[in-house]
Amino acid sequence: MHGPDATLDSDKNVSGGRWTPGDHILWRYRAHAPGAAGTAGAGGPDGAGGAGRLGRTVAVCRPVTVVRDDAETLAVWVAPDTECVRPVLADGTELHREPLATRYTKPHRPFRTRWFGAGVLKLARPGEPWSVWLFWENDWTFKSFYVNLEAPRVRWAGGVDSEDHYLDLVVHSDRSWEWRDEDEFAAAQRAGLMSAARAAAVRDAGRRAVDAIGAWGPPFSEGWERWRPDPKWTVPLLPADWDRTPARLSS
């Protein structure tokens, strides 16, 4: 499938191979297209799997280092001080400072910034509509897991593309958990960025993530809290064409 509207249904590398630990790739999230929610029909954004079509604009881009890439897990490291791209309002206002009533209705623009604080490890399993992030303090004291609800990743030669679904969960070391960003999830629906049917599918994905937390299987049970980056790794650079549209997004 060609172009930026490739269906979010594949974690398969379009090159036919796997990335090697230490490789630098891009982890990106496409922007939601206002008014497009609910247009795809069966198997699209309103389907039970939560998969849909990629928006045309890259909203978030993070250069990352590959930790592991196999049939079970794609693991990547966002190093401290990595130059990234995230959206701000057109006037430069940080999104979290804008009231929810207008946060998703005012125009956005990309903003280049640095990853602040300790790094984060991201784990993604093929086909799952979420990724699991691990956060540490600067002294490597483990803080928490973070389950980011998102569309299954589409892989291309330079990295992976997805779409963030606003709603998230925080998972503590004692296996307790809590919802996060429910207010943003509701605001995105009011702004027309997510139909009621798609929101229901995302909420269902969240419940399945809660089941996975309760079962405490991979990746929670795999000891990633003890993982450390290779000290020889360099911080990946943000390329000038970070927002490029790949020639192919899925095979």
JSON list of C-alpha atoms in Angstrom, two decimals:
[
{"chain": "A", "resi": 1, "resn": "MET", "atom": "CA", "xyz": [0.00, 0.00, 0.00]},
{"chain": "A", "resi": 2, "resn": "HIS", "atom": "CA", "xyz": [1.41, 3.38, -0.98]},
{"chain": "A", "resi": 3, "resn": "GLY", "atom": "CA", "xyz": [1.20, 6.88, 0.45]},
{"chain": "A", "resi": 4, "resn": "PRO", "atom": "CA", "xyz": [0.41, 8.32, 3.88]},
{"chain": "A", "resi": 5, "resn": "ASP", "atom": "CA", "xyz": [-3.01, 6.69, 4.15]},
{"chain": "A", "resi": 6, "resn": "ALA", "atom": "CA", "xyz": [-1.70, 3.17, 4.60]},
{"chain": "A", "resi": 7, "resn": "THR", "atom": "CA", "xyz": [-3.88, 1.10, 6.90]},
{"chain": "A", "resi": 8, "resn": "LEU", "atom": "CA", "xyz": [-2.55, 0.71, 10.43]},
{"chain": "A", "resi": 9, "resn": "ASP", "atom": "CA", "xyz": [-2.56, -3.05, 10.36]},
{"chain": "A", "resi": 10, "resn": "SER", "atom": "CA", "xyz": [1.04, -4.22, 10.20]},
{"chain": "A", "resi": 11, "resn": "ASP", "atom": "CA", "xyz": [4.11, -4.37, 12.40]},
{"chain": "A", "resi": 12, "resn": "LYS", "atom": "CA", "xyz": [6.05, -6.02, 9.58]},
{"chain": "A", "resi": 13, "resn": "ASN", "atom": "CA", "xyz": [9.24, -4.35, 8.38]},
{"chain": "A", "resi": 14, "resn": "VAL", "atom": "CA", "xyz": [8.79, -3.38, 4.73]},
{"chain": "A", "resi": 15, "resn": "SER", "atom": "CA", "xyz": [12.43, -4.22, 4.03]},
{"chain": "A", "resi": 16, "resn": "GLY", "atom": "CA", "xyz": [11.67, -7.85, 4.88]},
{"chain": "A", "resi": 17, "resn": "GLY", "atom": "CA", "xyz": [14.22, -7.90, 7.68]},
{"chain": "A", "resi": 18, "resn": "ARG", "atom": "CA", "xyz": [14.70, -6.70, 11.23]},
{"chain": "A", "resi": 19, "resn": "TRP", "atom": "CA", "xyz": [16.54, -3.80, 12.73]},
{"chain": "A", "resi": 20, "resn": "THR", "atom": "CA", "xyz": [19.70, -4.49, 14.67]},
{"chain": "A", "resi": 21, "resn": "PRO", "atom": "CA", "xyz": [20.32, -3.35, 18.27]},
{"chain": "A", "resi": 22, "resn": "GLY", "atom": "CA", "xyz": [21.98, 0.05, 18.08]},
{"chain": "A", "resi": 23, "resn": "ASP", "atom": "CA", "xyz": [20.21, 1.10, 14.87]},
{"chain": "A", "resi": 24, "resn": "HIS", "atom": "CA", "xyz": [18.68, 4.58, 14.84]},
{"chain": "A", "resi": 25, "resn": "ILE", "atom": "CA", "xyz": [15.08, 4.85, 13.62]},
{"chain": "A", "resi": 26, "resn": "LEU", "atom": "CA", "xyz": [12.15, 7.26, 14.02]},
{"chain": "A", "resi": 27, "resn": "TRP", "atom": "CA", "xyz": [9.13, 6.63, 16.27]},
{"chain": "A", "resi": 28, "resn": "ARG", "atom": "CA", "xyz": [6.35, 8.88, 14.96]},
{"chain": "A", "resi": 29, "resn": "TYR", "atom": "CA", "xyz": [2.70, 9.69, 15.61]},
{"chain": "A", "resi": 30, "resn": "ARG", "atom": "CA", "xyz": [0.52, 11.06, 12.85]},
{"chain": "A", "resi": 31, "resn": "ALA", "atom": "CA", "xyz": [-1.95, 13.86, 13.58]},
{"chain": "A", "resi": 32, "resn": "HIS", "atom": "CA", "xyz": [-5.67, 13.11, 13.75]},
{"chain": "A", "resi": 33, "resn": "ALA", "atom": "CA", "xyz": [-7.58, 14.48, 10.79]},
{"chain": "A", "resi": 34, "resn": "PRO", "atom": "CA", "xyz": [-10.60, 16.57, 11.94]},
{"chain": "A", "resi": 35, "resn": "GLY", "atom": "CA", "xyz": [-13.80, 15.32, 10.40]},
{"chain": "A", "resi": 36, "resn": "ALA", "atom": "CA", "xyz": [-12.27, 12.06, 9.21]},
{"chain": "A", "resi": 37, "resn": "ALA", "atom": "CA", "xyz": [-13.27, 9.96, 12.18]},
{"chain": "A", "resi": 38, "resn": "GLY", "atom": "CA", "xyz": [-15.74, 7.23, 11.40]},
{"chain": "A", "resi": 39, "resn": "THR", "atom": "CA", "xyz": [-15.32, 7.23, 7.63]},
{"chain": "A", "resi": 40, "resn": "ALA", "atom": "CA", "xyz": [-13.49, 3.96, 7.10]},
{"chain": "A", "resi": 41, "resn": "GLY", "atom": "CA", "xyz": [-16.11, 1.31, 7.78]},
{"chain": "A", "resi": 42, "resn": "ALA", "atom": "CA", "xyz": [-15.38, -2.24, 8.85]},
{"chain": "A", "resi": 43, "resn": "GLY", "atom": "CA", "xyz": [-11.80, -2.78, 9.88]},
{"chain": "A", "resi": 44, "resn": "GLY", "atom": "CA", "xyz": [-11.16, 0.98, 9.83]},
{"chain": "A", "resi": 45, "resn": "PRO", "atom": "CA", "xyz": [-10.88, 3.45, 12.70]},
{"chain": "A", "resi": 46, "resn": "ASP", "atom": "CA", "xyz": [-14.23, 2.39, 14.13]},
{"chain": "A", "resi": 47, "resn": "GLY", "atom": "CA", "xyz": [-13.50, -1.32, 13.99]},
{"chain": "A", "resi": 48, "resn": "ALA", "atom": "CA", "xyz": [-12.96, -3.42, 17.09]},
{"chain": "A", "resi": 49, "resn": "GLY", "atom": "CA", "xyz": [-9.23, -3.53, 16.53]},
{"chain": "A", "resi": 50, "resn": "GLY", "atom": "CA", "xyz": [-8.94, 0.25, 16.67]},
{"chain": "A", "resi": 51, "resn": "ALA", "atom": "CA", "xyz": [-6.93, 0.29, 13.42]},
{"chain": "A", "resi": 52, "resn": "GLY", "atom": "CA", "xyz": [-7.49, 3.09, 10.96]},
{"chain": "A", "resi": 53, "resn": "ARG", "atom": "CA", "xyz": [-5.80, 5.19, 8.34]},
{"chain": "A", "resi": 54, "resn": "LEU", "atom": "CA", "xyz": [-2.81, 7.36, 9.02]},
{"chain": "A", "resi": 55, "resn": "GLY", "atom": "CA", "xyz": [-3.26, 11.10, 8.95]},
{"chain": "A", "resi": 56, "resn": "ARG", "atom": "CA", "xyz": [-1.14, 12.98, 6.46]},
{"chain": "A", "resi": 57, "resn": "THR", "atom": "CA", "xyz": [0.77, 15.12, 8.97]},
{"chain": "A", "resi": 58, "resn": "VAL", "atom": "CA", "xyz": [3.41, 13.91, 11.40]},
{"chain": "A", "resi": 59, "resn": "ALA", "atom": "CA", "xyz": [2.63, 15.43, 14.80]},
{"chain": "A", "resi": 60, "resn": "VAL", "atom": "CA", "xyz": [5.30, 13.76, 16.96]},
{"chain": "A", "resi": 61, "resn": "CYS", "atom": "CA", "xyz": [8.72, 12.45, 15.94]},
{"chain": "A", "resi": 62, "resn": "ARG", "atom": "CA", "xyz": [11.28, 10.90, 18.28]},
{"chain": "A", "resi": 63, "resn": "PRO", "atom": "CA", "xyz": [14.61, 9.52, 17.07]},
{"chain": "A", "resi": 64, "resn": "VAL", "atom": "CA", "xyz": [15.24, 6.30, 18.99]},
{"chain": "A", "resi": 65, "resn": "THR", "atom": "CA", "xyz": [17.80, 3.52, 19.30]},
{"chain": "A", "resi": 66, "resn": "VAL", "atom": "CA", "xyz": [16.71, -0.04, 18.64]},
{"chain": "A", "resi": 67, "resn": "VAL", "atom": "CA", "xyz": [17.16, -2.31, 21.66]},
{"chain": "A", "resi": 68, "resn": "ARG", "atom": "CA", "xyz": [15.46, -5.43, 20.33]},
{"chain": "A", "resi": 69, "resn": "ASP", "atom": "CA", "xyz": [13.49, -6.25, 17.22]},
{"chain": "A", "resi": 70, "resn": "ASP", "atom": "CA", "xyz": [12.04, -9.71, 16.75]},
{"chain": "A", "resi": 71, "resn": "ALA", "atom": "CA", "xyz": [8.71, -11.42, 16.17]},
{"chain": "A", "resi": 72, "resn": "GLU", "atom": "CA", "xyz": [7.66, -10.79, 19.78]},
{"chain": "A", "resi": 73, "resn": "THR", "atom": "CA", "xyz": [8.78, -7.25, 20.60]},
{"chain": "A", "resi": 74, "resn": "LEU", "atom": "CA", "xyz": [10.11, -4.03, 19.16]},
{"chain": "A", "resi": 75, "resn": "ALA", "atom": "CA", "xyz": [11.99, -2.27, 21.97]},
{"chain": "A", "resi": 76, "resn": "VAL", "atom": "CA", "xyz": [13.51, 1.19, 21.51]},
{"chain": "A", "resi": 77, "resn": "TRP", "atom": "CA", "xyz": [15.30, 3.69, 23.73]},
{"chain": "A", "resi": 78, "resn": "VAL", "atom": "CA", "xyz": [14.60, 7.43, 23.80]},
{"chain": "A", "resi": 79, "resn": "ALA", "atom": "CA", "xyz": [17.85, 8.83, 25.18]},
{"chain": "A", "resi": 80, "resn": "PRO", "atom": "CA", "xyz": [17.98, 11.92, 27.39]},
{"chain": "A", "resi": 81, "resn": "ASP", "atom": "CA", "xyz": [18.50, 15.17, 25.45]},
{"chain": "A", "resi": 82, "resn": "THR", "atom": "CA", "xyz": [17.31, 13.64, 22.16]},
{"chain": "A", "resi": 83, "resn": "GLU", "atom": "CA", "xyz": [16.06, 16.33, 19.77]},
{"chain": "A", "resi": 84, "resn": "CYS", "atom": "CA", "xyz": [12.39, 15.58, 19.05]},
{"chain": "A", "resi": 85, "resn": "VAL", "atom": "CA", "xyz": [9.35, 17.20, 17.46]},
{"chain": "A", "resi": 86, "resn": "ARG", "atom": "CA", "xyz": [6.03, 17.72, 19.21]},
{"chain": "A", "resi": 87, "resn": "PRO", "atom": "CA", "xyz": [3.06, 20.00, 18.49]},
{"chain": "A", "resi": 88, "resn": "VAL", "atom": "CA", "xyz": [2.39, 23.40, 20.03]},
{"chain": "A", "resi": 89, "resn": "LEU", "atom": "CA", "xyz": [-0.30, 25.92, 19.21]},
{"chain": "A", "resi": 90, "resn": "ALA", "atom": "CA", "xyz": [0.37, 28.18, 16.23]},
{"chain": "A", "resi": 91, "resn": "ASP", "atom": "CA", "xyz": [1.34, 31.02, 18.59]},
{"chain": "A", "resi": 92, "resn": "GLY", "atom": "CA", "xyz": [3.83, 28.78, 20.41]},
{"chain": "A", "resi": 93, "resn": "THR", "atom": "CA", "xyz": [1.67, 28.03, 23.44]},
{"chain": "A", "resi": 94, "resn": "GLU", "atom": "CA", "xyz": [2.37, 24.63, 25.00]},
{"chain": "A", "resi": 95, "resn": "LEU", "atom": "CA", "xyz": [-0.64, 22.34, 24.56]},
{"chain": "A", "resi": 96, "resn": "HIS", "atom": "CA", "xyz": [-0.89, 21.54, 28.27]},
{"chain": "A", "resi": 97, "resn": "ARG", "atom": "CA", "xyz": [-1.26, 25.27, 29.00]},
{"chain": "A", "resi": 98, "resn": "GLU", "atom": "CA", "xyz": [-4.23, 25.67, 26.67]},
{"chain": "A", "resi": 99, "resn": "PRO", "atom": "CA", "xyz": [-7.69, 24.99, 28.14]},
{"chain": "A", "resi": 100, "resn": "LEU", "atom": "CA", "xyz": [-9.15, 21.68, 27.04]},
{"chain": "A", "resi": 101, "resn": "ALA", "atom": "CA", "xyz": [-12.09, 23.44, 25.39]},
{"chain": "A", "resi": 102, "resn": "THR", "atom": "CA", "xyz": [-9.78, 24.84, 22.69]},
{"chain": "A", "resi": 103, "resn": "ARG", "atom": "CA", "xyz": [-6.68, 22.64, 22.93]},
{"chain": "A", "resi": 104, "resn": "TYR", "atom": "CA", "xyz": [-7.65, 20.52, 19.93]},
{"chain": "A", "resi": 105, "resn": "THR", "atom": "CA", "xyz": [-9.58, 23.12, 17.93]},
{"chain": "A", "resi": 106, "resn": "LYS", "atom": "CA", "xyz": [-6.88, 25.80, 17.53]},
{"chain": "A", "resi": 107, "resn": "PRO", "atom": "CA", "xyz": [-4.22, 25.36, 14.82]},
{"chain": "A", "resi": 108, "resn": "HIS", "atom": "CA", "xyz": [-1.05, 23.49, 15.77]},
{"chain": "A", "resi": 109, "resn": "ARG", "atom": "CA", "xyz": [2.49, 23.66, 14.43]},
{"chain": "A", "resi": 110, "resn": "PRO", "atom": "CA", "xyz": [5.55, 21.45, 14.94]},
{"chain": "A", "resi": 111, "resn": "PHE", "atom": "CA", "xyz": [8.09, 22.46, 17.58]},
{"chain": "A", "resi": 112, "resn": "ARG", "atom": "CA", "xyz": [11.63, 21.12, 17.89]},
{"chain": "A", "resi": 113, "resn": "THR", "atom": "CA", "xyz": [12.67, 20.43, 21.46]},
{"chain": "A", "resi": 114, "resn": "ARG", "atom": "CA", "xyz": [14.79, 18.11, 23.60]},
{"chain": "A", "resi": 115, "resn": "TRP", "atom": "CA", "xyz": [13.69, 15.06, 25.56]},
{"chain": "A", "resi": 116, "resn": "PHE", "atom": "CA", "xyz": [13.81, 16.32, 29.12]},
{"chain": "A", "resi": 117, "resn": "GLY", "atom": "CA", "xyz": [14.94, 14.25, 32.11]},
{"chain": "A", "resi": 118, "resn": "ALA", "atom": "CA", "xyz": [15.69, 10.54, 32.15]},
{"chain": "A", "resi": 119, "resn": "GLY", "atom": "CA", "xyz": [15.21, 8.47, 29.02]},
{"chain": "A", "resi": 120, "resn": "VAL", "atom": "CA", "xyz": [12.32, 6.13, 28.33]},
{"chain": "A", "resi": 121, "resn": "LEU", "atom": "CA", "xyz": [12.19, 2.57, 27.02]},
{"chain": "A", "resi": 122, "resn": "LYS", "atom": "CA", "xyz": [9.29, 1.81, 24.65]},
{"chain": "A", "resi": 123, "resn": "LEU", "atom": "CA", "xyz": [8.05, -1.74, 24.06]},
{"chain": "A", "resi": 124, "resn": "ALA", "atom": "CA", "xyz": [5.60, -2.67, 21.32]},
{"chain": "A", "resi": 125, "resn": "ARG", "atom": "CA", "xyz": [4.22, -6.11, 20.55]},
{"chain": "A", "resi": 126, "resn": "PRO", "atom": "CA", "xyz": [2.89, -6.84, 17.03]},
{"chain": "A", "resi": 127, "resn": "GLY", "atom": "CA", "xyz": [-0.79, -6.07, 16.56]},
{"chain": "A", "resi": 128, "resn": "GLU", "atom": "CA", "xyz": [-1.40, -4.67, 20.04]},
{"chain": "A", "resi": 129, "resn": "PRO", "atom": "CA", "xyz": [-3.17, -1.28, 20.06]},
{"chain": "A", "resi": 130, "resn": "TRP", "atom": "CA", "xyz": [-0.84, 0.07, 22.72]},
{"chain": "A", "resi": 131, "resn": "SER", "atom": "CA", "xyz": [2.83, 0.33, 23.59]},
{"chain": "A", "resi": 132, "resn": "VAL", "atom": "CA", "xyz": [4.34, -0.01, 27.06]},
{"chain": "A", "resi": 133, "resn": "TRP", "atom": "CA", "xyz": [6.84, 2.60, 28.25]},
{"chain": "A", "resi": 134, "resn": "LEU", "atom": "CA", "xyz": [9.21, 2.34, 31.21]},
{"chain": "A", "resi": 135, "resn": "PHE", "atom": "CA", "xyz": [10.23, 5.40, 33.21]},
{"chain": "A", "resi": 136, "resn": "TRP", "atom": "CA", "xyz": [13.12, 5.77, 35.66]},
{"chain": "A", "resi": 137, "resn": "GLU", "atom": "CA", "xyz": [14.51, 8.48, 37.90]},
{"chain": "A", "resi": 138, "resn": "ASN", "atom": "CA", "xyz": [17.88, 9.92, 36.91]},
{"chain": "A", "resi": 139, "resn": "ASP", "atom": "CA", "xyz": [19.57, 7.45, 39.29]},
{"chain": "A", "resi": 140, "resn": "TRP", "atom": "CA", "xyz": [17.80, 4.51, 37.57]},
{"chain": "A", "resi": 141, "resn": "THR", "atom": "CA", "xyz": [15.26, 4.00, 40.33]},
{"chain": "A", "resi": 142, "resn": "PHE", "atom": "CA", "xyz": [12.30, 2.52, 38.51]},
{"chain": "A", "resi": 143, "resn": "LYS", "atom": "CA", "xyz": [9.19, 4.75, 38.53]},
{"chain": "A", "resi": 144, "resn": "SER", "atom": "CA", "xyz": [6.39, 3.09, 36.58]},
{"chain": "A", "resi": 145, "resn": "PHE", "atom": "CA", "xyz": [5.10, 1.51, 33.40]},
{"chain": "A", "resi": 146, "resn": "TYR", "atom": "CA", "xyz": [2.99, 3.66, 31.11]},
{"chain": "A", "resi": 147, "resn": "VAL", "atom": "CA", "xyz": [0.55, 2.05, 28.68]},
{"chain": "A", "resi": 148, "resn": "ASN", "atom": "CA", "xyz": [0.09, 4.37, 25.71]},
{"chain": "A", "resi": 149, "resn": "LEU", "atom": "CA", "xyz": [-3.08, 3.46, 23.80]},
{"chain": "A", "resi": 150, "resn": "GLU", "atom": "CA", "xyz": [-2.37, 3.87, 20.09]},
{"chain": "A", "resi": 151, "resn": "ALA", "atom": "CA", "xyz": [-2.95, 2.31, 16.70]},
{"chain": "A", "resi": 152, "resn": "PRO", "atom": "CA", "xyz": [-0.78, -0.73, 15.88]},
{"chain": "A", "resi": 153, "resn": "ARG", "atom": "CA", "xyz": [2.47, 0.51, 14.41]},
{"chain": "A", "resi": 154, "resn": "VAL", "atom": "CA", "xyz": [3.05, 0.69, 10.66]},
{"chain": "A", "resi": 155, "resn": "ARG", "atom": "CA", "xyz": [6.67, -0.10, 9.90]},
{"chain": "A", "resi": 156, "resn": "TRP", "atom": "CA", "xyz": [8.67, 1.49, 7.10]},
{"chain": "A", "resi": 157, "resn": "ALA", "atom": "CA", "xyz": [12.37, 1.49, 6.29]},
{"chain": "A", "resi": 158, "resn": "GLY", "atom": "CA", "xyz": [13.11, 4.45, 8.58]},
{"chain": "A", "resi": 159, "resn": "GLY", "atom": "CA", "xyz": [10.97, 3.61, 11.59]},
{"chain": "A", "resi": 160, "resn": "VAL", "atom": "CA", "xyz": [7.40, 3.18, 12.76]},
{"chain": "A", "resi": 161, "resn": "ASP", "atom": "CA", "xyz": [4.29, 5.36, 12.45]},
{"chain": "A", "resi": 162, "resn": "SER", "atom": "CA", "xyz": [1.20, 5.23, 14.64]},
{"chain": "A", "resi": 163, "resn": "GLU", "atom": "CA", "xyz": [-1.63, 7.41, 15.92]},
{"chain": "A", "resi": 164, "resn": "ASP", "atom": "CA", "xyz": [-2.00, 8.31, 19.58]},
{"chain": "A", "resi": 165, "resn": "HIS", "atom": "CA", "xyz": [-5.42, 7.61, 21.07]},
{"chain": "A", "resi": 166, "resn": "TYR", "atom": "CA", "xyz": [-5.21, 10.09, 24.00]},
{"chain": "A", "resi": 167, "resn": "LEU", "atom": "CA", "xyz": [-6.25, 7.63, 26.72]},
{"chain": "A", "resi": 168, "resn": "ASP", "atom": "CA", "xyz": [-3.48, 5.96, 28.76]},
{"chain": "A", "resi": 169, "resn": "LEU", "atom": "CA", "xyz": [-2.78, 3.94, 31.88]},
{"chain": "A", "resi": 170, "resn": "VAL", "atom": "CA", "xyz": [-0.09, 4.17, 34.54]},
{"chain": "A", "resi": 171, "resn": "VAL", "atom": "CA", "xyz": [1.04, 0.88, 36.10]},
{"chain": "A", "resi": 172, "resn": "HIS", "atom": "CA", "xyz": [2.92, 0.89, 39.39]},
{"chain": "A", "resi": 173, "resn": "SER", "atom": "CA", "xyz": [5.47, -1.62, 40.67]},
{"chain": "A", "resi": 174, "resn": "ASP", "atom": "CA", "xyz": [2.86, -3.20, 42.95]},
{"chain": "A", "resi": 175, "resn": "ARG", "atom": "CA", "xyz": [0.80, -3.93, 39.79]},
{"chain": "A", "resi": 176, "resn": "SER", "atom": "CA", "xyz": [-1.85, -1.37, 40.68]},
{"chain": "A", "resi": 177, "resn": "TRP", "atom": "CA", "xyz": [-2.96, 0.83, 37.82]},
{"chain": "A", "resi": 178, "resn": "GLU", "atom": "CA", "xyz": [-4.96, 3.96, 37.01]},
{"chain": "A", "resi": 179, "resn": "TRP", "atom": "CA", "xyz": [-6.38, 5.66, 33.93]},
{"chain": "A", "resi": 180, "resn": "ARG", "atom": "CA", "xyz": [-4.62, 8.77, 32.67]},
{"chain": "A", "resi": 181, "resn": "ASP", "atom": "CA", "xyz": [-5.73, 11.62, 30.39]},
{"chain": "A", "resi": 182, "resn": "GLU", "atom": "CA", "xyz": [-9.43, 10.80, 30.42]},
{"chain": "A", "resi": 183, "resn": "ASP", "atom": "CA", "xyz": [-10.10, 14.54, 30.17]},
{"chain": "A", "resi": 184, "resn": "GLU", "atom": "CA", "xyz": [-8.03, 14.79, 26.96]},
{"chain": "A", "resi": 185, "resn": "PHE", "atom": "CA", "xyz": [-9.75, 11.69, 25.59]},
{"chain": "A", "resi": 186, "resn": "ALA", "atom": "CA", "xyz": [-13.13, 13.37, 26.12]},
{"chain": "A", "resi": 187, "resn": "ALA", "atom": "CA", "xyz": [-11.93, 16.69, 24.68]},
{"chain": "A", "resi": 188, "resn": "ALA", "atom": "CA", "xyz": [-10.66, 15.01, 21.52]},
{"chain": "A", "resi": 189, "resn": "GLN", "atom": "CA", "xyz": [-14.10, 13.50, 20.99]},
{"chain": "A", "resi": 190, "resn": "ARG", "atom": "CA", "xyz": [-15.80, 16.87, 21.48]},
{"chain": "A", "resi": 191, "resn": "ALA", "atom": "CA", "xyz": [-13.39, 18.41, 18.96]},
{"chain": "A", "resi": 192, "resn": "GLY", "atom": "CA", "xyz": [-14.39, 15.84, 16.33]},
{"chain": "A", "resi": 193, "resn": "LEU", "atom": "CA", "xyz": [-11.02, 14.08, 16.28]},
{"chain": "A", "resi": 194, "resn": "MET", "atom": "CA", "xyz": [-12.52, 10.79, 17.37]},
{"chain": "A", "resi": 195, "resn": "SER", "atom": "CA", "xyz": [-15.99, 9.41, 16.67]},
{"chain": "A", "resi": 196, "resn": "ALA", "atom": "CA", "xyz": [-18.07, 7.77, 19.38]},
{"chain": "A", "resi": 197, "resn": "ALA", "atom": "CA", "xyz": [-17.52, 4.38, 17.76]},
{"chain": "A", "resi": 198, "resn": "ARG", "atom": "CA", "xyz": [-13.77, 4.84, 17.59]},
{"chain": "A", "resi": 199, "resn": "ALA", "atom": "CA", "xyz": [-13.70, 6.06, 21.20]},
{"chain": "A", "resi": 200, "resn": "ALA", "atom": "CA", "xyz": [-15.59, 2.93, 22.23]},
{"chain": "A", "resi": 201, "resn": "ALA", "atom": "CA", "xyz": [-13.00, 0.80, 20.41]},
{"chain": "A", "resi": 202, "resn": "VAL", "atom": "CA", "xyz": [-10.18, 2.64, 22.17]},
{"chain": "A", "resi": 203, "resn": "ARG", "atom": "CA", "xyz": [-11.86, 2.17, 25.55]},
{"chain": "A", "resi": 204, "resn": "ASP", "atom": "CA", "xyz": [-12.22, -1.53, 24.74]},
{"chain": "A", "resi": 205, "resn": "ALA", "atom": "CA", "xyz": [-8.51, -1.67, 23.91]},
{"chain": "A", "resi": 206, "resn": "GLY", "atom": "CA", "xyz": [-7.85, -0.08, 27.28]},
{"chain": "A", "resi": 207, "resn": "ARG", "atom": "CA", "xyz": [-9.87, -2.78, 29.02]},
{"chain": "A", "resi": 208, "resn": "ARG", "atom": "CA", "xyz": [-7.85, -5.43, 27.20]},
{"chain": "A", "resi": 209, "resn": "ALA", "atom": "CA", "xyz": [-4.67, -3.68, 28.35]},
{"chain": "A", "resi": 210, "resn": "VAL", "atom": "CA", "xyz": [-6.03, -3.84, 31.92]},
{"chain": "A", "resi": 211, "resn": "ASP", "atom": "CA", "xyz": [-6.54, -7.59, 31.45]},
{"chain": "A", "resi": 212, "resn": "ALA", "atom": "CA", "xyz": [-2.92, -7.87, 30.28]},
{"chain": "A", "resi": 213, "resn": "ILE", "atom": "CA", "xyz": [-1.79, -5.98, 33.38]},
{"chain": "A", "resi": 214, "resn": "GLY", "atom": "CA", "xyz": [-3.81, -8.32, 35.59]},
{"chain": "A", "resi": 215, "resn": "ALA", "atom": "CA", "xyz": [-2.27, -11.37, 33.93]},
{"chain": "A", "resi": 216, "resn": "TRP", "atom": "CA", "xyz": [1.19, -9.82, 34.35]},
{"chain": "A", "resi": 217, "resn": "GLY", "atom": "CA", "xyz": [2.57, -11.47, 31.26]},
{"chain": "A", "resi": 218, "resn": "PRO", "atom": "CA", "xyz": [4.97, -9.97, 28.71]},
{"chain": "A", "resi": 219, "resn": "PRO", "atom": "CA", "xyz": [6.25, -7.34, 28.66]},
{"chain": "A", "resi": 220, "resn": "PHE", "atom": "CA", "xyz": [5.54, -6.59, 32.34]},
{"chain": "A", "resi": 221, "resn": "SER", "atom": "CA", "xyz": [6.98, -9.91, 33.52]},
{"chain": "A", "resi": 222, "resn": "GLU", "atom": "CA", "xyz": [10.18, -9.80, 31.48]},
{"chain": "A", "resi": 223, "resn": "GLY", "atom": "CA", "xyz": [12.37, -7.81, 33.86]},
{"chain": "A", "resi": 224, "resn": "TRP", "atom": "CA", "xyz": [12.80, -4.75, 31.64]},
{"chain": "A", "resi": 225, "resn": "GLU", "atom": "CA", "xyz": [13.07, -2.62, 34.80]},
{"chain": "A", "resi": 226, "resn": "ARG", "atom": "CA", "xyz": [16.64, -3.94, 35.12]},
{"chain": "A", "resi": 227, "resn": "TRP", "atom": "CA", "xyz": [17.57, -3.10, 31.54]},
{"chain": "A", "resi": 228, "resn": "ARG", "atom": "CA", "xyz": [20.24, -0.46, 30.88]},
{"chain": "A", "resi": 229, "resn": "PRO", "atom": "CA", "xyz": [21.37, 1.13, 27.59]},
{"chain": "A", "resi": 230, "resn": "ASP", "atom": "CA", "xyz": [24.70, 0.29, 26.05]},
{"chain": "A", "resi": 231, "resn": "PRO", "atom": "CA", "xyz": [27.11, 3.07, 27.16]},
{"chain": "A", "resi": 232, "resn": "LYS", "atom": "CA", "xyz": [28.65, 3.07, 23.68]},
{"chain": "A", "resi": 233, "resn": "TRP", "atom": "CA", "xyz": [25.39, 4.15, 22.04]},
{"chain": "A", "resi": 234, "resn": "THR", "atom": "CA", "xyz": [25.23, 7.68, 20.70]},
{"chain": "A", "resi": 235, "resn": "VAL", "atom": "CA", "xyz": [22.17, 9.92, 20.84]},
{"chain": "A", "resi": 236, "resn": "PRO", "atom": "CA", "xyz": [20.36, 9.69, 17.48]},
{"chain": "A", "resi": 237, "resn": "LEU", "atom": "CA", "xyz": [19.95, 12.87, 15.47]},
{"chain": "A", "resi": 238, "resn": "LEU", "atom": "CA", "xyz": [16.70, 14.35, 14.25]},
{"chain": "A", "resi": 239, "resn": "PRO", "atom": "CA", "xyz": [16.96, 14.32, 10.43]},
{"chain": "A", "resi": 240, "resn": "ALA", "atom": "CA", "xyz": [15.99, 17.35, 8.38]},
{"chain": "A", "resi": 241, "resn": "ASP", "atom": "CA", "xyz": [13.31, 15.27, 6.64]},
{"chain": "A", "resi": 242, "resn": "TRP", "atom": "CA", "xyz": [11.82, 13.89, 9.88]},
{"chain": "A", "resi": 243, "resn": "ASP", "atom": "CA", "xyz": [8.30, 14.39, 8.49]},
{"chain": "A", "resi": 244, "resn": "ARG", "atom": "CA", "xyz": [8.89, 12.67, 5.16]},
{"chain": "A", "resi": 245, "resn": "THR", "atom": "CA", "xyz": [6.25, 10.39, 3.68]},
{"chain": "A", "resi": 246, "resn": "PRO", "atom": "CA", "xyz": [7.76, 6.94, 3.03]},
{"chain": "A", "resi": 247, "resn": "ALA", "atom": "CA", "xyz": [7.34, 5.49, -0.43]},
{"chain": "A", "resi": 248, "resn": "ARG", "atom": "CA", "xyz": [5.85, 2.38, 1.20]},
{"chain": "A", "resi": 249, "resn": "LEU", "atom": "CA", "xyz": [4.34, 1.98, 4.62]},
{"chain": "A", "resi": 250, "resn": "SER", "atom": "CA", "xyz": [3.33, -1.67, 4.55]},
{"chain": "A", "resi": 251, "resn": "SER", "atom": "CA", "xyz": [4.11, -4.68, 2.44]}
]
